[in-house]
PDB file of C-alpha atoms and ligand atoms in Angstrom:
ATOM      1  CA  MET A   1      16.921  41.733   8.512  1.00 62.00           C
ATOM      2  CA  MET A   2      15.393  43.381  11.566  1.00 86.00           C
ATOM      3  CA  ARG A   3      17.540  45.301  14.043  1.00 93.00           C
ATOM      4  CA  LYS A   4      16.350  45.354  17.638  1.00 95.00           C
ATOM      5  CA  PRO A   5      16.555  48.931  18.944  1.00 97.00           C
ATOM      6  CA  PHE A   6      18.927  49.610  21.808  1.00 98.00           C
ATOM      7  CA  VAL A   7      18.574  52.385  24.395  1.00 98.00           C
ATOM      8  CA  CYS A   8      21.281  53.106  26.949  1.00 98.00           C
ATOM      9  CA  GLY A   9      21.138  55.618  29.782  1.00 98.00           C
ATOM     10  CA  ASN A  10      24.493  57.161  30.658  1.00 98.00           C
ATOM     11  CA  TRP A  11      24.337  58.352  34.245  1.00 98.00           C
ATOM     12  CA  LYS A  12      27.842  59.874  34.137  1.00 98.00           C
ATOM     13  CA  LEU A  13      28.917  61.025  37.644  1.00 98.00           C
ATOM     14  CA  ASN A  14      25.429  60.902  39.165  1.00 98.00           C
ATOM     15  CA  HIS A  15      23.477  58.749  41.642  1.00 98.00           C
ATOM     16  CA  ASN A  16      24.927  57.059  44.713  1.00 98.00           C
ATOM     17  CA  LEU A  17      24.350  53.468  45.773  1.00 98.00           C
ATOM     18  CA  ALA A  18      20.986  54.009  47.450  1.00 98.00           C
ATOM     19  CA  GLU A  19      19.675  56.078  44.536  1.00 98.00           C
ATOM     20  CA  THR A  20      20.951  53.509  42.048  1.00 98.00           C
ATOM     21  CA  ARG A  21      19.156  50.665  43.817  1.00 98.00           C
ATOM     22  CA  SER A  22      15.946  52.563  44.103  1.00 98.00           C
ATOM     23  CA  ILE A  23      15.847  53.908  40.513  1.00 98.00           C
ATOM     24  CA  LEU A  24      16.884  50.607  38.919  1.00 98.00           C
ATOM     25  CA  GLY A  25      14.148  48.866  40.910  1.00 97.00           C
ATOM     26  CA  GLU A  26      11.580  51.366  39.585  1.00 98.00           C
ATOM     27  CA  MET A  27      12.835  51.089  35.993  1.00 98.00           C
ATOM     28  CA  LYS A  28      12.811  47.312  36.101  1.00 97.00           C
ATOM     29  CA  ASN A  29       9.170  47.307  37.189  1.00 96.00           C
ATOM     30  CA  SER A  30       8.041  50.042  34.873  1.00 96.00           C
ATOM     31  CA  LEU A  31       9.621  48.375  31.816  1.00 97.00           C
ATOM     32  CA  ALA A  32       8.514  44.803  32.579  1.00 94.00           C
ATOM     33  CA  GLY A  33       6.683  43.500  29.533  1.00 91.00           C
ATOM     34  CA  VAL A  34       8.070  46.132  27.125  1.00 94.00           C
ATOM     35  CA  GLN A  35       9.341  44.164  24.139  1.00 92.00           C
ATOM     36  CA  GLN A  36      11.136  44.705  20.843  1.00 93.00           C
ATOM     37  CA  VAL A  37      13.795  46.855  22.504  1.00 96.00           C
ATOM     38  CA  GLU A  38      16.996  46.201  24.437  1.00 97.00           C
ATOM     39  CA  TYR A  39      17.866  48.665  27.190  1.00 98.00           C
ATOM     40  CA  ALA A  40      20.654  49.315  29.668  1.00 98.00           C
ATOM     41  CA  ILE A  41      21.816  51.794  32.283  1.00 98.00           C
ATOM     42  CA  ALA A  42      25.451  52.823  32.752  1.00 98.00           C
ATOM     43  CA  PRO A  43      25.884  53.847  36.407  1.00 98.00           C
ATOM     44  CA  VAL A  44      29.019  55.027  38.230  1.00 98.00           C
ATOM     45  CA  ALA A  45      31.725  52.319  38.341  1.00 98.00           C
ATOM     46  CA  THR A  46      31.616  51.868  42.120  1.00 98.00           C
ATOM     47  CA  VAL A  47      27.986  50.740  42.053  1.00 98.00           C
ATOM     48  CA  LEU A  48      28.263  48.349  39.095  1.00 98.00           C
ATOM     49  CA  ALA A  49      28.294  45.207  41.245  1.00 98.00           C
ATOM     50  CA  ALA A  50      25.162  46.236  43.148  1.00 98.00           C
ATOM     51  CA  ALA A  51      23.486  47.357  39.933  1.00 98.00           C
ATOM     52  CA  CYS A  52      24.134  43.998  38.257  1.00 98.00           C
ATOM     53  CA  GLU A  53      22.666  42.188  41.293  1.00 97.00           C
ATOM     54  CA  GLN A  54      19.629  44.446  41.277  1.00 96.00           C
ATOM     55  CA  VAL A  55      18.681  43.779  37.637  1.00 97.00           C
ATOM     56  CA  LYS A  56      19.495  40.055  37.578  1.00 95.00           C
ATOM     57  CA  GLY A  57      16.769  38.084  35.796  1.00 94.00           C
ATOM     58  CA  SER A  58      15.145  41.179  34.285  1.00 96.00           C
ATOM     59  CA  ALA A  59      15.398  42.691  30.813  1.00 97.00           C
ATOM     60  CA  LEU A  60      17.272  45.717  32.187  1.00 98.00           C
ATOM     61  CA  HIS A  61      21.004  45.405  31.450  1.00 98.00           C
ATOM     62  CA  ILE A  62      23.996  47.161  32.945  1.00 98.00           C
ATOM     63  CA  ALA A  63      26.711  48.957  30.985  1.00 98.00           C
ATOM     64  CA  ALA A  64      30.019  50.336  32.218  1.00 98.00           C
ATOM     65  CA  GLN A  65      30.891  53.923  31.299  1.00 98.00           C
ATOM     66  CA  ASN A  66      34.479  52.944  30.526  1.00 98.00           C
ATOM     67  CA  VAL A  67      36.855  49.973  30.353  1.00 98.00           C
ATOM     68  CA  PHE A  68      40.612  49.531  29.902  1.00 98.00           C
ATOM     69  CA  TYR A  69      42.130  47.571  27.017  1.00 98.00           C
ATOM     70  CA  GLU A  70      44.718  45.529  28.939  1.00 98.00           C
ATOM     71  CA  LYS A  71      43.774  42.324  30.735  1.00 97.00           C
ATOM     72  CA  LYS A  72      45.959  42.786  33.847  1.00 97.00           C
ATOM     73  CA  GLY A  73      49.140  44.361  35.141  1.00 98.00           C
ATOM     74  CA  ALA A  74      50.474  47.662  36.454  1.00 98.00           C
ATOM     75  CA  PHE A  75      47.623  49.963  35.433  1.00 98.00           C
ATOM     76  CA  THR A  76      46.567  51.674  38.654  1.00 98.00           C
ATOM     77  CA  GLY A  77      42.973  52.806  38.668  1.00 97.00           C
ATOM     78  CA  GLU A  78      41.842  50.808  35.640  1.00 98.00           C
ATOM     79  CA  TRP A  79      39.575  47.762  35.182  1.00 98.00           C
ATOM     80  CA  SER A  80      39.421  45.191  32.408  1.00 98.00           C
ATOM     81  CA  VAL A  81      36.744  43.609  30.267  1.00 98.00           C
ATOM     82  CA  ALA A  82      36.891  40.460  32.437  1.00 98.00           C
ATOM     83  CA  HIS A  83      36.361  42.511  35.619  1.00 98.00           C
ATOM     84  CA  LEU A  84      33.151  43.868  34.122  1.00 98.00           C
ATOM     85  CA  THR A  85      31.821  40.607  32.714  1.00 98.00           C
ATOM     86  CA  GLU A  86      32.389  38.796  36.012  1.00 98.00           C
ATOM     87  CA  LEU A  87      30.047  41.333  37.636  1.00 98.00           C
ATOM     88  CA  GLY A  88      27.408  40.745  34.975  1.00 98.00           C
ATOM     89  CA  CYS A  89      27.904  43.829  32.804  1.00 98.00           C
ATOM     90  CA  ASP A  90      26.863  43.249  29.194  1.00 98.00           C
ATOM     91  CA  TYR A  91      28.018  46.500  27.556  1.00 98.00           C
ATOM     92  CA  ALA A  92      30.653  49.199  27.923  1.00 98.00           C
ATOM     93  CA  ILE A  93      30.496  52.740  26.577  1.00 98.00           C
ATOM     94  CA  VAL A  94      33.794  53.377  24.822  1.00 98.00           C
ATOM     95  CA  GLY A  95      35.206  56.674  23.573  1.00 97.00           C
ATOM     96  CA  HIS A  96      32.497  58.967  24.925  1.00 97.00           C
ATOM     97  CA  SER A  97      33.352  62.533  23.908  1.00 95.00           C
ATOM     98  CA  GLU A  98      33.856  63.498  27.565  1.00 96.00           C
ATOM     99  CA  ARG A  99      36.529  60.803  27.864  1.00 97.00           C
ATOM    100  CA  ARG A 100      38.099  61.829  24.568  1.00 95.00           C
ATOM    101  CA  ALA A 101      38.209  65.492  25.644  1.00 94.00           C
ATOM    102  CA  LEU A 102      38.851  65.311  29.399  1.00 96.00           C
ATOM    103  CA  PHE A 103      40.918  62.132  29.595  1.00 96.00           C
ATOM    104  CA  ASN A 104      42.795  62.415  26.287  1.00 95.00           C
ATOM    105  CA  GLU A 105      41.387  59.278  24.702  1.00 97.00           C
ATOM    106  CA  SER A 106      42.610  59.239  21.120  1.00 97.00           C
ATOM    107  CA  ASP A 107      41.103  57.285  18.219  1.00 97.00           C
ATOM    108  CA  GLU A 108      43.847  54.731  18.805  1.00 98.00           C
ATOM    109  CA  ILE A 109      42.987  54.244  22.488  1.00 98.00           C
ATOM    110  CA  VAL A 110      39.283  54.022  21.658  1.00 98.00           C
ATOM    111  CA  ALA A 111      40.013  51.393  18.998  1.00 98.00           C
ATOM    112  CA  ARG A 112      42.081  49.328  21.449  1.00 98.00           C
ATOM    113  CA  LYS A 113      39.222  49.418  23.946  1.00 98.00           C
ATOM    114  CA  VAL A 114      36.713  48.353  21.287  1.00 98.00           C
ATOM    115  CA  LYS A 115      39.013  45.478  20.296  1.00 97.00           C
ATOM    116  CA  ALA A 116      39.373  44.340  23.926  1.00 98.00           C
ATOM    117  CA  CYS A 117      35.575  44.313  24.354  1.00 98.00           C
ATOM    118  CA  MET A 118      35.069  42.361  21.128  1.00 96.00           C
ATOM    119  CA  GLU A 119      37.663  39.794  22.187  1.00 95.00           C
ATOM    120  CA  GLY A 120      35.936  39.422  25.553  1.00 95.00           C
ATOM    121  CA  ASP A 121      32.258  39.060  26.120  1.00 93.00           C
ATOM    122  CA  LEU A 122      31.368  42.712  26.377  1.00 97.00           C
ATOM    123  CA  ILE A 123      29.468  44.673  23.736  1.00 98.00           C
ATOM    124  CA  PRO A 124      31.156  47.995  23.051  1.00 98.00           C
ATOM    125  CA  ILE A 125      28.980  51.056  22.524  1.00 98.00           C
ATOM    126  CA  ALA A 126      31.576  52.946  20.521  1.00 98.00           C
ATOM    127  CA  CYS A 127      31.013  56.711  20.401  1.00 98.00           C
ATOM    128  CA  PHE A 128      32.038  59.198  17.734  1.00 98.00           C
ATOM    129  CA  GLY A 129      30.887  62.623  16.553  1.00 97.00           C
ATOM    130  CA  GLU A 130      31.962  66.071  15.494  1.00 97.00           C
ATOM    131  CA  ASN A 131      32.235  69.264  17.539  1.00 95.00           C
ATOM    132  CA  LEU A 132      30.486  72.530  16.671  1.00 94.00           C
ATOM    133  CA  GLN A 133      33.490  74.054  14.948  1.00 94.00           C
ATOM    134  CA  GLN A 134      33.883  70.989  12.755  1.00 96.00           C
ATOM    135  CA  ARG A 135      30.190  71.069  11.832  1.00 95.00           C
ATOM    136  CA  GLU A 136      30.338  74.765  11.009  1.00 93.00           C
ATOM    137  CA  SER A 137      33.444  74.161   8.870  1.00 96.00           C
ATOM    138  CA  ASP A 138      31.670  71.452   6.881  1.00 96.00           C
ATOM    139  CA  LEU A 139      33.939  68.742   8.273  1.00 97.00           C
ATOM    140  CA  VAL A 140      31.271  66.355   9.583  1.00 97.00           C
ATOM    141  CA  LYS A 141      31.824  63.764   6.882  1.00 98.00           C
ATOM    142  CA  SER A 142      35.605  63.653   7.174  1.00 98.00           C
ATOM    143  CA  VAL A 143      35.663  63.681  10.999  1.00 98.00           C
ATOM    144  CA  VAL A 144      33.014  60.963  11.322  1.00 98.00           C
ATOM    145  CA  THR A 145      34.607  58.866   8.580  1.00 98.00           C
ATOM    146  CA  ALA A 146      38.017  58.935  10.287  1.00 98.00           C
ATOM    147  CA  GLN A 147      36.588  58.053  13.712  1.00 98.00           C
ATOM    148  CA  VAL A 148      34.343  55.261  12.441  1.00 98.00           C
ATOM    149  CA  LYS A 149      37.039  53.744  10.212  1.00 98.00           C
ATOM    150  CA  SER A 150      39.380  53.650  13.174  1.00 98.00           C
ATOM    151  CA  ILE A 151      36.759  51.688  15.167  1.00 98.00           C
ATOM    152  CA  LEU A 152      35.824  49.348  12.304  1.00 97.00           C
ATOM    153  CA  GLY A 153      39.498  48.699  11.634  1.00 96.00           C
ATOM    154  CA  VAL A 154      39.860  46.595  14.783  1.00 96.00           C
ATOM    155  CA  VAL A 155      36.658  44.602  14.418  1.00 96.00           C
ATOM    156  CA  ASP A 156      36.660  41.286  12.613  1.00 91.00           C
ATOM    157  CA  SER A 157      33.794  40.571  10.286  1.00 86.00           C
ATOM    158  CA  GLU A 158      32.457  37.616  12.266  1.00 86.00           C
ATOM    159  CA  ALA A 159      32.090  39.611  15.481  1.00 88.00           C
ATOM    160  CA  ALA A 160      31.081  42.860  13.782  1.00 93.00           C
ATOM    161  CA  GLU A 161      27.349  42.330  14.214  1.00 93.00           C
ATOM    162  CA  ARG A 162      27.712  42.691  17.998  1.00 95.00           C
ATOM    163  CA  LEU A 163      29.194  46.156  17.737  1.00 97.00           C
ATOM    164  CA  ILE A 164      27.003  49.141  18.628  1.00 98.00           C
ATOM    165  CA  LEU A 165      28.027  52.494  17.166  1.00 98.00           C
ATOM    166  CA  ALA A 166      26.840  55.703  18.835  1.00 98.00           C
ATOM    167  CA  TYR A 167      26.744  58.967  16.881  1.00 98.00           C
ATOM    168  CA  GLU A 168      27.016  61.735  19.441  1.00 97.00           C
ATOM    169  CA  PRO A 169      27.534  65.184  17.955  1.00 96.00           C
ATOM    170  CA  ILE A 170      29.459  66.935  20.735  1.00 95.00           C
ATOM    171  CA  TRP A 171      27.539  70.195  20.289  1.00 94.00           C
ATOM    172  CA  ALA A 172      24.316  68.353  21.162  1.00 93.00           C
ATOM    173  CA  ILE A 173      25.507  66.652  24.358  1.00 92.00           C
ATOM    174  CA  GLY A 174      24.096  68.162  27.526  1.00 86.00           C
ATOM    175  CA  THR A 175      23.283  71.401  25.670  1.00 88.00           C
ATOM    176  CA  GLY A 176      19.586  70.906  25.014  1.00 85.00           C
ATOM    177  CA  LYS A 177      20.372  71.240  21.269  1.00 85.00           C
ATOM    178  CA  THR A 178      19.350  67.977  19.618  1.00 84.00           C
ATOM    179  CA  ALA A 179      20.479  67.291  16.072  1.00 88.00           C
ATOM    180  CA  THR A 180      17.399  67.355  13.885  1.00 94.00           C
ATOM    181  CA  ALA A 181      16.209  63.912  12.909  1.00 95.00           C
ATOM    182  CA  GLU A 182      17.360  64.677   9.331  1.00 96.00           C
ATOM    183  CA  GLN A 183      20.864  65.766  10.475  1.00 96.00           C
ATOM    184  CA  ALA A 184      21.223  62.602  12.514  1.00 97.00           C
ATOM    185  CA  GLN A 185      19.849  60.368   9.729  1.00 97.00           C
ATOM    186  CA  GLU A 186      22.324  61.851   7.241  1.00 97.00           C
ATOM    187  CA  VAL A 187      25.270  60.820   9.449  1.00 98.00           C
ATOM    188  CA  HIS A 188      23.790  57.422  10.310  1.00 98.00           C
ATOM    189  CA  MET A 189      23.354  56.727   6.584  1.00 98.00           C
ATOM    190  CA  LEU A 190      26.982  57.673   5.968  1.00 98.00           C
ATOM    191  CA  VAL A 191      28.093  55.328   8.757  1.00 98.00           C
ATOM    192  CA  ARG A 192      26.002  52.470   7.372  1.00 98.00           C
ATOM    193  CA  ALA A 193      27.683  53.023   3.989  1.00 98.00           C
ATOM    194  CA  LEU A 194      31.125  52.881   5.672  1.00 98.00           C
ATOM    195  CA  ILE A 195      30.175  49.573   7.300  1.00 97.00           C
ATOM    196  CA  THR A 196      28.940  48.264   3.932  1.00 97.00           C
ATOM    197  CA  ASP A 197      32.287  49.183   2.334  1.00 97.00           C
ATOM    198  CA  GLN A 198      34.157  47.313   5.027  1.00 96.00           C
ATOM    199  CA  PHE A 199      31.986  44.269   5.754  1.00 96.00           C
ATOM    200  CA  GLY A 200      29.314  44.114   3.053  1.00 96.00           C
ATOM    201  CA  GLN A 201      25.610  44.807   3.125  1.00 95.00           C
ATOM    202  CA  SER A 202      24.412  41.913   5.251  1.00 93.00           C
ATOM    203  CA  VAL A 203      26.655  42.907   8.182  1.00 95.00           C
ATOM    204  CA  ALA A 204      25.804  46.600   7.688  1.00 96.00           C
ATOM    205  CA  GLU A 205      22.127  45.775   8.016  1.00 95.00           C
ATOM    206  CA  LYS A 206      22.722  44.089  11.363  1.00 95.00           C
ATOM    207  CA  ILE A 207      24.906  46.661  13.146  1.00 97.00           C
ATOM    208  CA  ARG A 208      23.000  49.076  15.335  1.00 97.00           C
ATOM    209  CA  ILE A 209      23.830  52.758  15.009  1.00 98.00           C
ATOM    210  CA  ILE A 210      22.321  54.739  17.862  1.00 98.00           C
ATOM    211  CA  TYR A 211      22.033  58.513  18.379  1.00 97.00           C
ATOM    212  CA  GLY A 212      22.907  60.545  21.468  1.00 97.00           C
ATOM    213  CA  GLY A 213      22.690  64.261  22.238  1.00 95.00           C
ATOM    214  CA  SER A 214      19.914  65.881  24.288  1.00 94.00           C
ATOM    215  CA  VAL A 215      17.462  63.041  23.659  1.00 96.00           C
ATOM    216  CA  ASN A 216      14.337  63.361  25.789  1.00 96.00           C
ATOM    217  CA  ALA A 217      10.846  61.933  26.108  1.00 96.00           C
ATOM    218  CA  ASP A 218       9.529  64.479  23.589  1.00 96.00           C
ATOM    219  CA  ASN A 219      12.016  64.004  20.750  1.00 96.00           C
ATOM    220  CA  ALA A 220      12.777  60.264  21.058  1.00 97.00           C
ATOM    221  CA  ALA A 221       9.997  59.033  18.762  1.00 96.00           C
ATOM    222  CA  THR A 222      10.878  61.496  15.979  1.00 96.00           C
ATOM    223  CA  LEU A 223      14.520  60.427  16.077  1.00 96.00           C
ATOM    224  CA  MET A 224      13.549  56.757  16.137  1.00 96.00           C
ATOM    225  CA  ALA A 225      11.333  57.256  13.084  1.00 95.00           C
ATOM    226  CA  GLN A 226      14.479  57.679  10.963  1.00 96.00           C
ATOM    227  CA  LYS A 227      15.437  54.633   8.947  1.00 95.00           C
ATOM    228  CA  ASP A 228      19.017  54.321  10.178  1.00 97.00           C
ATOM    229  CA  ILE A 229      18.578  55.383  13.812  1.00 97.00           C
ATOM    230  CA  ASP A 230      18.511  52.119  15.727  1.00 97.00           C
ATOM    231  CA  GLY A 231      18.411  53.383  19.268  1.00 98.00           C
ATOM    232  CA  LEU A 232      19.404  56.160  21.635  1.00 98.00           C
ATOM    233  CA  LEU A 233      22.186  57.020  24.068  1.00 98.00           C
ATOM    234  CA  VAL A 234      20.637  59.200  26.726  1.00 98.00           C
ATOM    235  CA  GLY A 235      22.411  61.330  29.347  1.00 97.00           C
ATOM    236  CA  GLY A 236      20.362  63.800  31.407  1.00 97.00           C
ATOM    237  CA  ALA A 237      16.978  62.293  30.562  1.00 98.00           C
ATOM    238  CA  SER A 238      18.068  58.861  31.818  1.00 98.00           C
ATOM    239  CA  LEU A 239      18.497  60.047  35.391  1.00 98.00           C
ATOM    240  CA  SER A 240      14.816  59.799  36.231  1.00 97.00           C
ATOM    241  CA  THR A 241      12.630  56.728  35.886  1.00 98.00           C
ATOM    242  CA  ALA A 242       9.752  58.467  34.126  1.00 98.00           C
ATOM    243  CA  SER A 243      11.717  60.027  31.282  1.00 98.00           C
ATOM    244  CA  PHE A 244      14.013  57.044  30.673  1.00 98.00           C
ATOM    245  CA  CYS A 245      11.112  54.584  30.597  1.00 98.00           C
ATOM    246  CA  SER A 246       9.134  56.804  28.273  1.00 97.00           C
ATOM    247  CA  ILE A 247      12.137  56.956  25.884  1.00 98.00           C
ATOM    248  CA  VAL A 248      12.569  53.173  25.976  1.00 98.00           C
ATOM    249  CA  LYS A 249       8.882  52.721  25.196  1.00 97.00           C
ATOM    250  CA  SER A 250       9.116  55.121  22.211  1.00 95.00           C
ATOM    251  CA  ALA A 251      12.001  53.044  20.878  1.00 95.00           C
ATOM    252  CA  SER A 252      10.297  49.689  21.007  1.00 91.00           C
ATOM    253  CA  VAL A 253       9.821  49.205  17.277  1.00 79.00           C
ATOM    254  CA  LEU A 254      11.947  46.766  15.261  1.00 74.00           C
ATOM    255  CA  ARG A 255      14.104  48.388  12.558  1.00 74.00           C
ATOM    256  CA  ALA A 256      13.671  46.963   9.082  1.00 68.00           C
TER     257      ALA A 256
HETATM  258  C1  LIG B 301      25.618  61.547  26.707  1.00 51.16           C
HETATM  259  O1  LIG B 301      26.230  61.867  27.690  1.00 51.16           O
HETATM  260  O2  LIG B 301      25.992  60.539  26.065  1.00 51.16           O
HETATM  261  C2  LIG B 301      24.481  62.359  26.285  1.00 51.16           C
HETATM  262  C3  LIG B 301      23.958  62.112  25.109  1.00 51.16           C
HETATM  263  O3  LIG B 301      24.042  63.303  27.163  1.00 51.16           O
HETATM  264  P1  LIG B 301      22.676  64.176  27.043  1.00 51.16           P
HETATM  265  O4  LIG B 301      21.575  63.239  26.652  1.00 51.16           O
HETATM  266  O5  LIG B 301      22.494  64.790  28.379  1.00 51.16           O
HETATM  267  O6  LIG B 301      22.925  65.189  25.953  1.00 51.16           O
END
């Protein structure tokens, strides 16, 4: 079973409408013809409609940075899976550590969002990962296991293959400190074993587990050389065309 690598750029609260149009246009052109890799950009919510229009017909996909789990009702300020799919979004980042920390998203909320995406036509990029204190206290395995089990618990085995899991050690996000390829591989291997326990080996071999945390054009290939790293979630280095496209190109190798 071959897994197609997936690279997503998370623009966070950066780039206005004009910048979004211009950079997506450049990325689309620069990546035309690059195969064996799926790639997406997650811009600010207010420019999602324009972004989806801009990439229509190309291999560049659009992801939302967040989504709510309810379909409709009195939830001021939120948007649903259907609102995103009607624009043309294909993915949503769910449970990013910034949302967990700054917007109090618990494992339960993250799981509900993953479930809503799976029930709709949106692929969740479900994030998990330990903080520095947890790593230094030797808690990586227990923290990651609890977070991943909570996500897997709401996914049914038929849809499971669509899920994308993103290991993002919090101490590596935006800090310039990347996990070593071996540190990342160790966690990705653990996560693949958790998936095997829950869904069996054939599903575990299909689910993509991507890594995020200070990925850049220089370290992307080394990370991607690890057996269980199936793609990259990229913050800072996705803001410019040159570095994002270089990362996507380094990732364009099918995973056995
Ligand atoms: C992220 O925000 O998901 C991220 C990985 O950021 P950075 O690449 O800047 O560390």
